[in-house]
Amino acid sequence: MADKRTPSFETIAVQSGHSPDPTTLSRGVPIYRTSSFTFKSAAHAARLFGLKEFGNIYTRLGNPTNEILEIRVSQLEGGAASVSVASGTAAIFNTVITIAKAGDEIVSASNLYGGTYTMFDAILPDLGITTRFANVLDPASFEAAINDKTRLIFIESIGNPVLDLADIGAISAVARKHHLPLVVDATFTTPYLLKTIELGANIVVNSLTKWLGGHGTAIGGIATDAGNFDWSDPKFVLFNRPDPNYHGLRWAIDLSPELRKIAFALRFRTVPLRNLGACLTPDNTWIFLQGIESLHVRMPRHAENALAVAKFLKNHSKVSWIRYPGLEGDPSYGLAKKLLPKGAGGMVVFGVKGGRAAGEKFIESLKLFSHLANVGDAKSLALHPASTSHSQPPEEQQVASGLPPDLVRLSIGIDNIEYSISDLELVLAAV
Ligand SMILES: *Cc1c(COP(=O)(O)O)cnc(C)c1O
């Protein structure tokens, strides 16, 4: 019999990081809506700034409401420390620049969220960080792209938007062999569906905006340090030279062994978050905490509803192709059965016969699905990525990175699935 005192996922999601406040006895998590915190003395202030003691200084660096979220997500992911930021995008950018600097390279899967692709393909190069893209379905292509300038490997657990599931174990073996951290954007799987760190991730990034928040009401992101990467290899210059951004500290050398394990999270917080400033407002944090409390109730419903939609579309005469990792016959189905026993997520993508024009008409005609650029809402959503979220690269490049021009992206909500399917049915009949 399981030890009932070992907190389960559900208990962590609802309780972790917070107990009733001893002063006010408030059971709900308070929003600490303050920019700054008083110091007890000059010596206390000096200890906080010198990392000799952890405590609150200024909300750009950390806030007690945010800390509850950070503890909760760390425990849900099975990681050691998390840092919350203003968006998933900021979590990814700050992760990269915590580890890599001008002259360095990163190796990334090419099947990425549109904004991440643009960041890696067009913005980081202007800052001197070059991205080499690899094929997520071919771990050897990551190995082929690695050289002595590579500082990290980046993948999405389920790629956006074509929904190929990454073989995280195989790609993490390549990362380990070359002593590189594996960064996984696990937004599409959440800690509920996938044990990303157990499979070999060193850093997990989540857009809180999506299923963790779960209601399409706030933007936020979080990076979780698994605490399992050794930064002392001299190639990680930012962790081994005296850091001019932080009292000349050498993150991989000067910290206590305990803190060295979370050197990534500490440098992320004290260098880019502190000095570039993409902090998360505690008001949004409170919204995310409400969402996380029901993550384990919502995710099975998202996945169950998505599978029902996938099965419906698979047999429809107006549908030219369909992808859902949990659908028998899908190219990712075998891996999904192994890695995603609790469900393959809430996203379904497909092509409408008649190509791009039919796809656009289809989306415009839906009634219960909202036409918008988000995913992971309790409501069902629809989008045509080639003309919207992924329209940055030219069409040849979109196709090369695996985005078909006729692709319709559905984020399946938790409302009544028979109604949602009847909406799809009516609209498909009309296109
Ligand atoms: C939405 C999303 C992001 C970006 O997150 P924001 O919170 O919108 O900045 C990154 N990766 C994936 C997979 C996403 O779906």
Tab-separated table of C-alpha atoms and ligand atoms in Angstrom:
chain	number	residue	atom	x	y	z
A	1	MET	CA	0.000	0.000	0.000
A	2	ALA	CA	1.313	3.438	-0.906
A	3	ASP	CA	2.448	5.624	1.962
A	4	LYS	CA	-0.415	8.113	2.088
A	5	ARG	CA	1.870	10.687	3.694
A	6	THR	CA	4.095	10.961	0.607
A	7	PRO	CA	2.488	13.862	-1.217
A	8	SER	CA	0.958	12.729	-4.475
A	9	PHE	CA	0.731	14.907	-7.586
A	10	GLU	CA	-2.810	15.941	-6.693
A	11	THR	CA	-1.882	16.992	-3.154
A	12	ILE	CA	1.116	18.986	-4.384
A	13	ALA	CA	-1.071	20.693	-6.991
A	14	VAL	CA	-3.571	21.797	-4.355
A	15	GLN	CA	-1.428	22.423	-1.274
A	16	SER	CA	2.282	22.691	-1.842
A	17	GLY	CA	4.249	25.825	-0.979
A	18	HIS	CA	1.544	27.358	1.196
A	19	SER	CA	-0.023	26.776	4.595
A	20	PRO	CA	-2.489	29.084	6.325
A	21	ASP	CA	-0.773	32.374	6.984
A	22	PRO	CA	-0.049	32.528	10.763
A	23	THR	CA	-0.832	36.249	11.031
A	24	THR	CA	-4.130	36.502	9.162
A	25	LEU	CA	-5.062	32.766	9.083
A	26	SER	CA	-5.877	33.227	5.394
A	27	ARG	CA	-6.343	29.828	3.725
A	28	GLY	CA	-6.176	31.148	0.173
A	29	VAL	CA	-2.773	32.201	-1.173
A	30	PRO	CA	-2.422	35.963	-0.585
A	31	ILE	CA	-1.323	38.203	-3.445
A	32	TYR	CA	1.690	40.107	-2.136
A	33	ARG	CA	1.071	43.179	-4.257
A	34	THR	CA	4.195	45.070	-3.299
A	35	SER	CA	7.280	46.166	-5.175
A	36	SER	CA	9.662	45.903	-2.232
A	37	PHE	CA	10.318	44.428	1.202
A	38	THR	CA	11.893	46.103	4.227
A	39	PHE	CA	15.263	44.913	5.542
A	40	LYS	CA	15.584	44.046	9.237
A	41	SER	CA	19.006	45.721	9.393
A	42	ALA	CA	21.916	46.783	7.191
A	43	ALA	CA	23.568	43.422	7.917
A	44	HIS	CA	20.384	41.574	6.843
A	45	ALA	CA	20.298	43.579	3.597
A	46	ALA	CA	23.957	42.745	2.922
A	47	ARG	CA	23.379	39.007	3.564
A	48	LEU	CA	20.414	38.952	1.138
A	49	PHE	CA	22.355	40.701	-1.619
A	50	GLY	CA	25.385	38.459	-1.017
A	51	LEU	CA	23.303	35.248	-1.441
A	52	LYS	CA	24.288	34.314	2.141
A	53	GLU	CA	20.621	34.205	3.063
A	54	PHE	CA	17.507	33.918	0.896
A	55	GLY	CA	14.745	36.449	1.373
A	56	ASN	CA	12.576	39.039	-0.291
A	57	ILE	CA	14.188	42.194	-1.672
A	58	TYR	CA	12.247	43.524	-4.649
A	59	THR	CA	9.493	41.851	-6.703
A	60	ARG	CA	11.539	41.939	-9.906
A	61	LEU	CA	13.851	39.380	-8.235
A	62	GLY	CA	11.221	37.436	-6.344
A	63	ASN	CA	7.919	37.717	-4.503
A	64	PRO	CA	6.306	35.480	-1.848
A	65	THR	CA	3.269	34.747	-4.054
A	66	ASN	CA	5.574	33.835	-6.920
A	67	GLU	CA	7.654	31.687	-4.588
A	68	ILE	CA	4.617	29.528	-3.808
A	69	LEU	CA	4.087	28.967	-7.528
A	70	GLU	CA	7.798	28.200	-7.990
A	71	ILE	CA	7.805	25.625	-5.166
A	72	ARG	CA	4.631	24.038	-6.504
A	73	VAL	CA	5.862	23.719	-10.089
A	74	SER	CA	9.286	22.431	-8.937
A	75	GLN	CA	7.582	19.671	-6.975
A	76	LEU	CA	5.149	18.810	-9.763
A	77	GLU	CA	8.057	18.533	-12.226
A	78	GLY	CA	10.275	16.693	-9.732
A	79	GLY	CA	12.855	19.481	-10.071
A	80	ALA	CA	15.024	21.370	-7.580
A	81	ALA	CA	14.203	25.052	-8.173
A	82	SER	CA	12.035	27.145	-10.474
A	83	VAL	CA	12.005	30.767	-11.573
A	84	SER	CA	8.774	32.366	-12.789
A	85	VAL	CA	8.819	35.079	-15.465
A	86	ALA	CA	6.456	37.254	-17.479
A	87	SER	CA	5.792	34.732	-20.290
A	88	GLY	CA	6.778	31.351	-21.660
A	89	THR	CA	8.755	33.244	-24.286
A	90	ALA	CA	10.721	35.091	-21.582
A	91	ALA	CA	11.388	31.767	-19.831
A	92	ILE	CA	12.946	30.412	-23.037
A	93	PHE	CA	14.992	33.541	-23.840
A	94	ASN	CA	16.294	33.888	-20.280
A	95	THR	CA	17.128	30.171	-20.179
A	96	VAL	CA	19.251	30.482	-23.322
A	97	ILE	CA	21.139	33.586	-22.194
A	98	THR	CA	21.732	32.171	-18.709
A	99	ILE	CA	23.811	29.461	-20.405
A	100	ALA	CA	25.037	30.830	-23.764
A	101	LYS	CA	26.714	34.050	-24.876
A	102	ALA	CA	27.879	35.619	-28.127
A	103	GLY	CA	30.058	33.170	-30.045
A	104	ASP	CA	28.203	30.130	-28.628
A	105	GLU	CA	25.752	27.889	-30.438
A	106	ILE	CA	22.635	25.994	-29.503
A	107	VAL	CA	21.154	22.927	-31.155
A	108	SER	CA	17.378	22.903	-31.391
A	109	ALA	CA	14.642	20.765	-32.843
A	110	SER	CA	13.101	22.594	-35.805
A	111	ASN	CA	9.456	21.816	-34.921
A	112	LEU	CA	8.925	24.743	-32.601
A	113	TYR	CA	6.330	27.189	-31.418
A	114	GLY	CA	6.406	30.076	-33.925
A	115	GLY	CA	7.776	32.682	-31.526
A	116	THR	CA	10.531	30.358	-30.339
A	117	TYR	CA	11.504	29.572	-33.935
A	118	THR	CA	11.794	33.275	-34.719
A	119	MET	CA	13.815	33.888	-31.536
A	120	PHE	CA	16.273	31.108	-32.408
A	121	ASP	CA	16.368	31.702	-36.173
A	122	ALA	CA	16.349	35.503	-36.392
A	123	ILE	CA	16.949	37.210	-33.021
A	124	LEU	CA	19.623	35.144	-31.243
A	125	PRO	CA	21.948	35.311	-34.301
A	126	ASP	CA	21.904	39.110	-34.035
A	127	LEU	CA	23.066	38.682	-30.436
A	128	GLY	CA	25.863	36.357	-31.595
A	129	ILE	CA	24.226	33.053	-30.601
A	130	THR	CA	23.774	30.735	-33.571
A	131	THR	CA	21.127	27.992	-33.711
A	132	ARG	CA	21.663	24.736	-35.588
A	133	PHE	CA	18.346	23.042	-36.243
A	134	ALA	CA	17.899	19.272	-35.996
A	135	ASN	CA	15.102	16.846	-36.791
A	136	VAL	CA	13.248	15.851	-33.641
A	137	LEU	CA	12.490	12.425	-35.135
A	138	ASP	CA	16.203	11.706	-35.642
A	139	PRO	CA	18.352	11.919	-32.459
A	140	ALA	CA	21.480	11.417	-34.616
A	141	SER	CA	20.755	14.750	-36.329
A	142	PHE	CA	21.255	16.461	-32.947
A	143	GLU	CA	24.581	14.726	-32.528
A	144	ALA	CA	25.613	15.779	-36.047
A	145	ALA	CA	24.850	19.439	-35.245
A	146	ILE	CA	26.911	19.518	-32.013
A	147	ASN	CA	30.393	21.054	-32.049
A	148	ASP	CA	32.708	22.597	-29.454
A	149	LYS	CA	30.662	25.820	-29.452
A	150	THR	CA	27.375	24.096	-28.539
A	151	ARG	CA	26.047	25.001	-25.086
A	152	LEU	CA	22.569	23.458	-24.927
A	153	ILE	CA	20.033	21.272	-26.711
A	154	PHE	CA	16.442	22.478	-26.982
A	155	ILE	CA	13.302	20.501	-27.827
A	156	GLU	CA	9.546	20.682	-27.276
A	157	SER	CA	7.982	17.603	-25.651
A	158	ILE	CA	5.196	17.648	-28.239
A	159	GLY	CA	6.213	19.891	-31.125
A	160	ASN	CA	4.091	22.840	-32.106
A	161	PRO	CA	2.198	22.648	-34.377
A	162	VAL	CA	2.577	19.233	-36.038
A	163	LEU	CA	2.446	17.280	-32.739
A	164	ASP	CA	5.444	14.999	-33.147
A	165	LEU	CA	6.290	13.601	-29.727
A	166	ALA	CA	10.012	13.861	-28.897
A	167	ASP	CA	11.892	10.761	-27.778
A	168	ILE	CA	13.303	12.645	-24.788
A	169	GLY	CA	15.250	9.629	-23.527
A	170	ALA	CA	17.110	9.196	-26.831
A	171	ILE	CA	17.852	12.913	-27.228
A	172	SER	CA	18.965	13.199	-23.587
A	173	ALA	CA	21.426	10.351	-24.220
A	174	VAL	CA	23.024	12.507	-26.946
A	175	ALA	CA	23.067	15.489	-24.571
A	176	ARG	CA	24.704	13.448	-21.803
A	177	LYS	CA	27.330	12.026	-24.153
A	178	HIS	CA	28.412	15.566	-25.096
A	179	HIS	CA	27.866	16.949	-21.604
A	180	LEU	CA	25.227	19.463	-22.679
A	181	PRO	CA	22.085	20.450	-20.784
A	182	LEU	CA	18.829	19.298	-22.376
A	183	VAL	CA	16.162	22.022	-22.199
A	184	VAL	CA	12.610	20.773	-22.810
A	185	ASP	CA	9.636	23.051	-23.449
A	186	ALA	CA	6.960	20.852	-21.865
A	187	THR	CA	4.048	23.243	-22.361
A	188	PHE	CA	2.005	20.759	-24.450
A	189	THR	CA	2.366	17.941	-21.927
A	190	THR	CA	2.480	19.708	-18.524
A	191	PRO	CA	3.947	17.921	-15.510
A	192	TYR	CA	0.699	15.958	-15.238
A	193	LEU	CA	1.089	14.033	-18.499
A	194	LEU	CA	4.873	13.686	-18.784
A	195	LYS	CA	7.696	13.086	-16.308
A	196	THR	CA	10.084	15.248	-18.322
A	197	ILE	CA	12.942	15.251	-15.785
A	198	GLU	CA	12.777	11.502	-15.149
A	199	LEU	CA	13.211	11.035	-18.898
A	200	GLY	CA	16.434	13.068	-18.879
A	201	ALA	CA	15.653	16.797	-19.062
A	202	ASN	CA	17.984	19.117	-17.150
A	203	ILE	CA	15.793	22.191	-17.516
A	204	VAL	CA	12.037	22.229	-18.114
A	205	VAL	CA	10.268	25.295	-19.473
A	206	ASN	CA	6.501	25.772	-19.277
A	207	SER	CA	4.296	28.508	-20.651
A	208	LEU	CA	1.932	29.038	-17.706
A	209	THR	CA	-0.398	30.767	-20.154
A	210	LYS	CA	-1.567	27.412	-21.496
A	211	TRP	CA	-2.812	24.326	-19.588
A	212	LEU	CA	-1.174	25.159	-16.239
A	213	GLY	CA	-3.219	28.363	-16.047
A	214	GLY	CA	-5.870	26.589	-18.034
A	215	HIS	CA	-8.420	29.324	-18.645
A	216	GLY	CA	-6.843	31.714	-21.149
A	217	THR	CA	-6.761	34.562	-18.637
A	218	ALA	CA	-3.088	35.455	-18.047
A	219	ILE	CA	0.396	35.301	-19.605
A	220	GLY	CA	3.326	33.806	-17.704
A	221	GLY	CA	6.185	31.339	-17.892
A	222	ILE	CA	8.448	29.297	-15.656
A	223	ALA	CA	11.803	27.532	-15.944
A	224	THR	CA	12.555	24.566	-13.673
A	225	ASP	CA	16.100	23.504	-12.862
A	226	ALA	CA	16.189	19.736	-12.376
A	227	GLY	CA	19.256	20.191	-10.170
A	228	ASN	CA	20.988	17.377	-12.054
A	229	PHE	CA	23.525	19.178	-14.263
A	230	ASP	CA	27.198	19.796	-13.476
A	231	TRP	CA	28.221	23.201	-14.807
A	232	SER	CA	31.899	22.915	-13.853
A	233	ASP	CA	33.032	22.039	-17.398
A	234	PRO	CA	35.074	25.135	-18.424
A	235	LYS	CA	33.136	25.357	-21.718
A	236	PHE	CA	30.266	26.830	-19.662
A	237	VAL	CA	32.165	30.097	-19.383
A	238	LEU	CA	29.248	31.968	-17.772
A	239	PHE	CA	29.345	29.531	-14.840
A	240	ASN	CA	33.131	29.304	-14.477
A	241	ARG	CA	34.590	32.775	-14.952
A	242	PRO	CA	34.200	35.376	-12.190
A	243	ASP	CA	30.772	36.791	-13.119
A	244	PRO	CA	30.975	40.573	-13.533
A	245	ASN	CA	27.175	40.577	-13.137
A	246	TYR	CA	27.345	39.180	-9.633
A	247	HIS	CA	30.268	40.178	-7.383
A	248	GLY	CA	32.726	38.104	-9.450
A	249	LEU	CA	31.002	34.887	-8.302
A	250	ARG	CA	31.912	31.677	-10.172
A	251	TRP	CA	28.553	29.861	-10.106
A	252	ALA	CA	29.961	26.372	-10.711
A	253	ILE	CA	32.857	26.785	-8.268
A	254	ASP	CA	32.229	29.207	-5.404
A	255	LEU	CA	28.749	28.132	-4.267
A	256	SER	CA	28.171	25.444	-1.635
A	257	PRO	CA	27.626	21.957	-3.149
A	258	GLU	CA	23.905	22.273	-2.356
A	259	LEU	CA	23.564	25.589	-4.206
A	260	ARG	CA	25.859	24.519	-7.056
A	261	LYS	CA	23.160	21.979	-7.996
A	262	ILE	CA	20.765	24.845	-8.714
A	263	ALA	CA	23.399	27.153	-10.222
A	264	PHE	CA	21.237	27.513	-13.345
A	265	ALA	CA	18.173	28.722	-11.390
A	266	LEU	CA	20.309	31.057	-9.261
A	267	ARG	CA	22.084	32.621	-12.242
A	268	PHE	CA	18.778	32.902	-14.147
A	269	ARG	CA	17.225	34.806	-11.258
A	270	THR	CA	20.159	36.984	-10.279
A	271	VAL	CA	21.524	37.868	-13.704
A	272	PRO	CA	18.926	38.032	-16.532
A	273	LEU	CA	15.746	38.235	-14.457
A	274	ARG	CA	17.208	40.816	-12.102
A	275	ASN	CA	18.855	42.984	-14.754
A	276	LEU	CA	16.690	42.498	-17.851
A	277	GLY	CA	13.496	42.513	-15.825
A	278	ALA	CA	10.917	40.122	-17.335
A	279	CYS	CA	9.298	39.443	-13.955
A	280	LEU	CA	5.864	37.914	-13.390
A	281	THR	CA	3.225	40.005	-11.663
A	282	PRO	CA	1.924	38.274	-8.505
A	283	ASP	CA	-1.647	38.978	-9.709
A	284	ASN	CA	-1.070	36.599	-12.628
A	285	THR	CA	0.708	34.139	-10.356
A	286	TRP	CA	-2.448	33.909	-8.251
A	287	ILE	CA	-4.447	33.070	-11.400
A	288	PHE	CA	-1.934	30.326	-12.297
A	289	LEU	CA	-2.143	28.866	-8.795
A	290	GLN	CA	-5.931	28.582	-9.170
A	291	GLY	CA	-5.374	26.795	-12.476
A	292	ILE	CA	-2.758	24.385	-11.155
A	293	GLU	CA	-5.078	23.270	-8.343
A	294	SER	CA	-7.290	21.584	-10.961
A	295	LEU	CA	-4.604	20.539	-13.487
A	296	HIS	CA	-4.982	16.840	-12.646
A	297	VAL	CA	-8.755	17.090	-13.098
A	298	ARG	CA	-8.624	19.042	-16.357
A	299	MET	CA	-5.807	17.258	-18.224
A	300	PRO	CA	-7.497	13.834	-18.433
A	301	ARG	CA	-10.612	15.580	-19.806
A	302	HIS	CA	-8.617	17.583	-22.360
A	303	ALA	CA	-6.947	14.359	-23.527
A	304	GLU	CA	-10.151	12.304	-23.568
A	305	ASN	CA	-11.981	15.003	-25.556
A	306	ALA	CA	-9.050	15.425	-27.962
A	307	LEU	CA	-8.968	11.703	-28.634
A	308	ALA	CA	-12.713	11.737	-29.366
A	309	VAL	CA	-12.245	14.622	-31.832
A	310	ALA	CA	-9.282	12.844	-33.452
A	311	LYS	CA	-11.307	9.653	-33.907
A	312	PHE	CA	-14.193	11.621	-35.408
A	313	LEU	CA	-11.956	13.502	-37.856
A	314	LYS	CA	-10.001	10.416	-38.867
A	315	ASN	CA	-13.081	8.901	-40.467
A	316	HIS	CA	-14.409	12.079	-42.047
A	317	SER	CA	-14.500	12.288	-45.849
A	318	LYS	CA	-13.578	16.019	-45.881
A	319	VAL	CA	-10.409	15.482	-43.846
A	320	SER	CA	-7.221	14.814	-45.833
A	321	TRP	CA	-4.930	13.947	-42.906
A	322	ILE	CA	-4.911	14.110	-39.104
A	323	ARG	CA	-2.331	14.059	-36.310
A	324	TYR	CA	-2.947	13.258	-32.651
A	325	PRO	CA	-0.214	11.386	-30.767
A	326	GLY	CA	-2.790	9.314	-28.890
A	327	LEU	CA	-4.596	8.158	-32.046
A	328	GLU	CA	-3.875	4.604	-33.138
A	329	GLY	CA	-1.926	4.743	-36.377
A	330	ASP	CA	-0.384	8.174	-35.681
A	331	PRO	CA	3.407	8.254	-36.290
A	332	SER	CA	3.904	9.190	-32.590
A	333	TYR	CA	1.422	6.593	-31.262
A	334	GLY	CA	3.996	3.986	-30.220
A	335	LEU	CA	6.063	6.509	-28.282
A	336	ALA	CA	2.930	8.125	-26.824
A	337	LYS	CA	1.798	4.778	-25.413
A	338	LYS	CA	5.155	4.534	-23.641
A	339	LEU	CA	5.658	8.152	-22.496
A	340	LEU	CA	2.095	9.448	-22.094
A	341	PRO	CA	0.053	6.758	-20.314
A	342	LYS	CA	-2.261	9.397	-18.818
A	343	GLY	CA	-3.228	10.895	-22.184
A	344	ALA	CA	-1.622	12.513	-25.194
A	345	GLY	CA	-2.649	16.113	-24.534
A	346	GLY	CA	-5.328	18.439	-25.798
A	347	MET	CA	-4.096	19.341	-29.294
A	348	VAL	CA	-5.367	17.929	-32.591
A	349	VAL	CA	-4.183	19.084	-36.021
A	350	PHE	CA	-5.521	18.133	-39.427
A	351	GLY	CA	-5.901	19.166	-43.057
A	352	VAL	CA	-9.251	20.009	-44.646
A	353	LYS	CA	-9.695	18.792	-48.224
A	354	GLY	CA	-9.534	21.878	-50.424
A	355	GLY	CA	-6.275	23.070	-48.824
A	356	ARG	CA	-5.580	26.431	-47.289
A	357	ALA	CA	-8.746	28.214	-48.461
A	358	ALA	CA	-11.018	25.420	-47.171
A	359	GLY	CA	-9.130	25.431	-43.873
A	360	GLU	CA	-9.600	29.158	-43.417
A	361	LYS	CA	-13.317	28.940	-44.246
A	362	PHE	CA	-13.689	26.029	-41.864
A	363	ILE	CA	-12.187	28.008	-38.963
A	364	GLU	CA	-14.304	31.084	-39.678
A	365	SER	CA	-17.508	29.033	-39.636
A	366	LEU	CA	-17.035	27.300	-36.278
A	367	LYS	CA	-19.422	28.374	-33.522
A	368	LEU	CA	-18.252	26.636	-30.330
A	369	PHE	CA	-14.552	26.891	-31.177
A	370	SER	CA	-13.025	30.341	-30.746
A	371	HIS	CA	-10.772	31.537	-33.563
A	372	LEU	CA	-7.738	32.840	-31.685
A	373	ALA	CA	-4.001	32.431	-31.098
A	374	ASN	CA	-3.872	30.526	-27.824
A	375	VAL	CA	-3.933	26.919	-26.699
A	376	GLY	CA	-4.673	25.177	-23.408
A	377	ASP	CA	-7.875	27.008	-22.538
A	378	ALA	CA	-10.886	25.295	-20.942
A	379	LYS	CA	-12.719	26.462	-24.093
A	380	SER	CA	-12.041	24.864	-27.489
A	381	LEU	CA	-9.910	26.945	-29.845
A	382	ALA	CA	-9.020	26.880	-33.547
A	383	LEU	CA	-6.267	28.513	-35.610
A	384	HIS	CA	-4.653	28.379	-39.044
A	385	PRO	CA	-0.937	28.626	-38.074
A	386	ALA	CA	0.525	29.113	-41.584
A	387	SER	CA	-1.201	32.484	-41.929
A	388	THR	CA	-0.929	33.532	-38.252
A	389	SER	CA	1.312	32.243	-35.440
A	390	HIS	CA	3.834	30.606	-37.795
A	391	SER	CA	3.657	33.125	-40.663
A	392	GLN	CA	7.053	34.692	-39.851
A	393	PRO	CA	9.256	32.401	-41.941
A	394	PRO	CA	8.415	32.308	-45.683
A	395	GLU	CA	6.210	29.429	-46.873
A	396	GLU	CA	9.097	27.232	-48.169
A	397	GLN	CA	10.731	27.448	-44.745
A	398	GLN	CA	7.411	26.697	-43.008
A	399	VAL	CA	7.047	23.576	-45.120
A	400	ALA	CA	10.704	22.630	-44.535
A	401	SER	CA	10.154	22.848	-40.770
A	402	GLY	CA	7.150	20.542	-41.199
A	403	LEU	CA	4.210	22.949	-41.274
A	404	PRO	CA	1.705	22.072	-44.025
A	405	PRO	CA	-0.116	25.140	-45.440
A	406	ASP	CA	-3.530	23.468	-44.963
A	407	LEU	CA	-2.973	22.623	-41.281
A	408	VAL	CA	-5.840	23.510	-38.935
A	409	ARG	CA	-4.883	23.516	-35.260
A	410	LEU	CA	-7.463	22.661	-32.620
A	411	SER	CA	-6.985	23.042	-28.875
A	412	ILE	CA	-9.707	20.903	-27.372
A	413	GLY	CA	-11.414	22.235	-24.258
A	414	ILE	CA	-13.134	20.564	-21.347
A	415	ASP	CA	-16.731	21.371	-22.291
A	416	ASN	CA	-19.218	18.821	-23.618
A	417	ILE	CA	-17.456	16.942	-26.380
A	418	GLU	CA	-20.588	15.839	-28.226
A	419	TYR	CA	-21.579	19.467	-28.746
A	420	SER	CA	-18.049	20.335	-29.891
A	421	ILE	CA	-17.984	17.455	-32.362
A	422	SER	CA	-21.397	18.432	-33.735
A	423	ASP	CA	-19.971	21.912	-34.390
A	424	LEU	CA	-17.105	20.359	-36.353
A	425	GLU	CA	-19.541	18.066	-38.170
A	426	LEU	CA	-21.850	20.876	-39.298
A	427	VAL	CA	-19.010	23.057	-40.510
A	428	LEU	CA	-17.202	20.231	-42.324
A	429	ALA	CA	-20.423	19.349	-44.109
A	430	ALA	CA	-20.603	22.936	-45.402
A	431	VAL	CA	-16.996	23.332	-46.697
B	1	LIG	C1	2.608	29.547	-25.990
B	1	LIG	C2	3.857	28.778	-26.059
B	1	LIG	C3	5.086	29.392	-25.780
B	1	LIG	C4	5.191	30.847	-25.431
B	1	LIG	O1	4.561	31.110	-24.221
B	1	LIG	P1	3.914	32.582	-23.908
B	1	LIG	O2	3.477	32.426	-22.493
B	1	LIG	O3	2.833	32.814	-24.870
B	1	LIG	O4	5.049	33.552	-24.077
B	1	LIG	C5	6.229	28.621	-25.853
B	1	LIG	N1	6.166	27.319	-26.189
B	1	LIG	C6	5.008	26.697	-26.460
B	1	LIG	C7	5.020	25.265	-26.817
B	1	LIG	C8	3.816	27.406	-26.412
B	1	LIG	O5	2.659	26.789	-26.694
